[in-house]
Coordinates of N, CA and C in Angstrom, one line a residue:
M1 N 0.8 -1.2 0.0 CA 0.0 0.0 0.0 C 0.9 1.2 0.0
V2 N 2.0 1.2 0.7 CA 2.9 2.4 0.8 C 3.5 2.6 -0.6
G3 N 3.8 1.6 -1.3 CA 4.4 1.7 -2.7 C 3.4 2.3 -3.6
G4 N 2.1 2.0 -3.5 CA 1.1 2.6 -4.4 C 0.9 4.1 -4.1
V5 N 1.0 4.5 -2.8 CA 0.9 5.9 -2.5 C 2.1 6.7 -3.0
M6 N 3.3 6.0 -2.9 CA 4.5 6.7 -3.4 C 4.5 6.9 -4.9
I7 N 3.9 5.9 -5.6 CA 3.7 6.0 -7.1 C 2.8 7.2 -7.4
I8 N 1.7 7.3 -6.7 CA 0.7 8.3 -6.9 C 1.3 9.7 -6.8
I9 N 2.0 9.9 -5.7 CA 2.6 11.3 -5.4 C 3.9 11.5 -6.2
G10 N 4.4 10.4 -6.7 CA 5.6 10.6 -7.5 C 6.9 10.7 -6.7
F11 N 7.0 10.0 -5.6 CA 8.1 10.0 -4.8 C 8.8 8.7 -4.9
L12 N 10.0 8.6 -5.3 CA 10.8 7.4 -5.6 C 10.0 6.4 -6.4
T13 N 9.5 6.9 -7.5 CA 8.6 6.2 -8.4 C 9.2 4.9 -8.9
R14 N 10.3 5.0 -9.5 CA 10.9 3.8 -10.1 C 11.3 2.7 -9.0
W15 N 11.7 3.1 -7.8 CA 12.0 2.2 -6.8 C 10.7 1.5 -6.3
S16 N 9.6 2.3 -6.2 CA 8.3 1.8 -5.8 C 7.8 0.8 -6.8
I17 N 8.0 1.1 -8.1 CA 7.5 0.2 -9.1 C 8.2 -1.1 -9.1
W18 N 9.6 -1.0 -8.9 CA 10.3 -2.3 -8.8 C 9.8 -3.2 -7.7
A19 N 9.4 -2.5 -6.6 CA 8.9 -3.3 -5.4 C 7.5 -3.9 -5.7
Q20 N 6.7 -3.2 -6.5 CA 5.3 -3.6 -6.8 C 5.3 -4.6 -8.0
L21 N 6.3 -4.6 -8.9 CA 6.2 -5.3 -10.1 C 6.0 -6.8 -9.9
P22 N 6.7 -7.5 -9.0 CA 6.4 -8.9 -8.8 C 5.0 -9.2 -8.4
I23 N 4.4 -8.3 -7.6 CA 3.0 -8.5 -7.1 C 2.1 -8.4 -8.3
V24 N 2.3 -7.4 -9.2 CA 1.4 -7.2 -10.3 C 1.6 -8.3 -11.3
I25 N 2.8 -8.8 -11.6 CA 3.0 -9.9 -12.5 C 2.3 -11.1 -12.0
C26 N 2.4 -11.4 -10.7 CA 1.7 -12.6 -10.1 C 0.2 -12.4 -10.2
A27 N -0.3 -11.2 -10.0 CA -1.8 -11.0 -10.2 C -2.2 -11.3 -11.6
F28 N -1.4 -10.9 -12.6 CA -1.7 -11.2 -14.0 C -1.7 -12.7 -14.3
L29 N -0.6 -13.3 -13.8 CA -0.5 -14.8 -14.1 C -1.5 -15.6 -13.3
I30 N -1.9 -15.2 -12.2 CA -2.8 -16.1 -11.4 C -4.1 -16.3 -12.1
N31 N -4.5 -15.3 -13.0 CA -5.8 -15.5 -13.7 C -5.7 -16.6 -14.7
F32 N -4.5 -17.0 -15.2 CA -4.4 -18.1 -16.1 C -4.3 -19.4 -15.4
F33 N -3.8 -19.5 -14.2 CA -3.6 -20.8 -13.5 C -4.8 -21.2 -12.8
F34 N -5.6 -20.3 -12.3 CA -6.8 -20.6 -11.5 C -8.0 -20.2 -12.3
E35 N -9.0 -19.7 -11.7 CA -10.2 -19.3 -12.3 C -10.1 -18.1 -13.2
F36 N -10.3 -18.3 -14.5 CA -10.1 -17.2 -15.5 C -11.3 -16.3 -15.5
S37 N -10.9 -15.0 -15.3 CA -11.9 -14.0 -15.3 C -11.4 -12.8 -16.2
L38 N -12.1 -12.5 -17.3 CA -11.7 -11.5 -18.2 C -11.5 -10.2 -17.6
R39 N -12.5 -9.8 -16.7 CA -12.4 -8.5 -16.0 C -11.2 -8.4 -15.2
N40 N -10.9 -9.4 -14.4 CA -9.7 -9.4 -13.5 C -8.4 -9.4 -14.4
T41 N -8.4 -10.1 -15.5 CA -7.2 -10.2 -16.4 C -7.0 -8.8 -17.0
L42 N -8.0 -8.1 -17.4 CA -7.9 -6.8 -18.0 C -7.4 -5.8 -16.9
Q43 N -7.9 -5.9 -15.7 CA -7.4 -5.0 -14.7 C -5.9 -5.2 -14.4
A44 N -5.5 -6.4 -14.3 CA -4.1 -6.8 -14.0 C -3.3 -6.4 -15.2
A45 N -3.7 -6.5 -16.4 CA -3.0 -6.2 -17.6 C -2.8 -4.7 -17.7
V46 N -3.8 -3.9 -17.4 CA -3.7 -2.4 -17.4 C -2.7 -2.0 -16.3
A47 N -2.8 -2.6 -15.1 CA -1.8 -2.2 -14.0 C -0.4 -2.6 -14.4
L48 N -0.2 -3.7 -15.0 CA 1.1 -4.1 -15.5 C 1.7 -3.2 -16.5
L49 N 0.9 -2.8 -17.5 CA 1.3 -1.9 -18.5 C 1.6 -0.5 -18.0
L50 N 0.8 -0.1 -17.0 CA 1.1 1.2 -16.4 C 2.4 1.2 -15.6
C51 N 2.6 0.1 -14.9 CA 3.9 -0.1 -14.1 C 5.1 -0.1 -15.1
I52 N 5.0 -0.8 -16.2 CA 6.1 -0.8 -17.1 C 6.3 0.6 -17.7
F53 N 5.2 1.3 -18.1 CA 5.3 2.6 -18.6 C 6.1 3.6 -17.7
F54 N 5.6 3.6 -16.4 CA 6.2 4.5 -15.5 C 7.6 4.1 -15.0
L55 N 7.9 2.8 -15.2 CA 9.2 2.3 -14.9 C 10.3 2.9 -15.9
F56 N 9.9 3.1 -17.1 CA 10.8 3.6 -18.1 C 10.6 5.2 -18.2
Y57 N 9.4 5.7 -18.1 CA 9.2 7.1 -18.3 C 9.6 7.9 -17.0
G58 N 9.3 7.4 -15.9 CA 9.6 8.1 -14.6 C 8.3 8.7 -14.1
S59 N 8.5 9.6 -13.2 CA 7.3 10.2 -12.5 C 6.8 11.5 -13.2
G60 N 7.6 12.2 -14.0 CA 7.1 13.3 -14.7 C 7.4 14.6 -14.0
K61 N 6.9 15.7 -14.6 CA 7.2 17.1 -14.0 C 6.3 17.4 -12.8
H62 N 5.2 16.8 -12.7 CA 4.2 17.1 -11.6 C 4.3 16.1 -10.5
S63 N 5.6 15.9 -10.0 CA 5.8 14.9 -8.9 C 6.7 15.4 -7.9
A64 N 6.7 14.7 -6.8 CA 7.6 15.1 -5.7 C 9.1 14.9 -6.0
D65 N 9.4 13.9 -6.8 CA 10.8 13.7 -7.3 C 11.3 14.9 -8.1
Y66 N 10.5 15.4 -9.0 CA 10.9 16.5 -9.8 C 11.0 17.8 -9.0
Y67 N 10.1 18.0 -8.0 CA 10.1 19.1 -7.1 C 11.4 19.1 -6.3
L68 N 11.7 18.0 -5.7 CA 12.9 17.9 -4.9 C 14.2 18.0 -5.7
Q69 N 14.2 17.6 -6.9 CA 15.3 17.7 -7.8 C 15.6 19.2 -8.2
M70 N 14.5 20.0 -8.3 CA 14.6 21.4 -8.7 C 15.1 22.2 -7.5
E71 N 14.8 21.7 -6.3 CA 15.2 22.4 -5.1 C 16.7 22.4 -4.8
Q72 N 17.4 21.4 -5.4 CA 18.9 21.3 -5.2 C 19.6 22.4 -5.9

């Protein structure tokens, strides 16, 4: 839960995503091994794609990371 909040405010975004990535990947894969639900699979796929996007893109200009970087 803390990692999700850190991603939302943009503080240590890439570190938080690295911590959340195994959880999101397992949530995506669990839909194929157990009871398949298209709705859950789509939610997990969107979360996984967003994590991968922000892992490479970063937190952006409207984040705590950017603000703290500009303060230095």
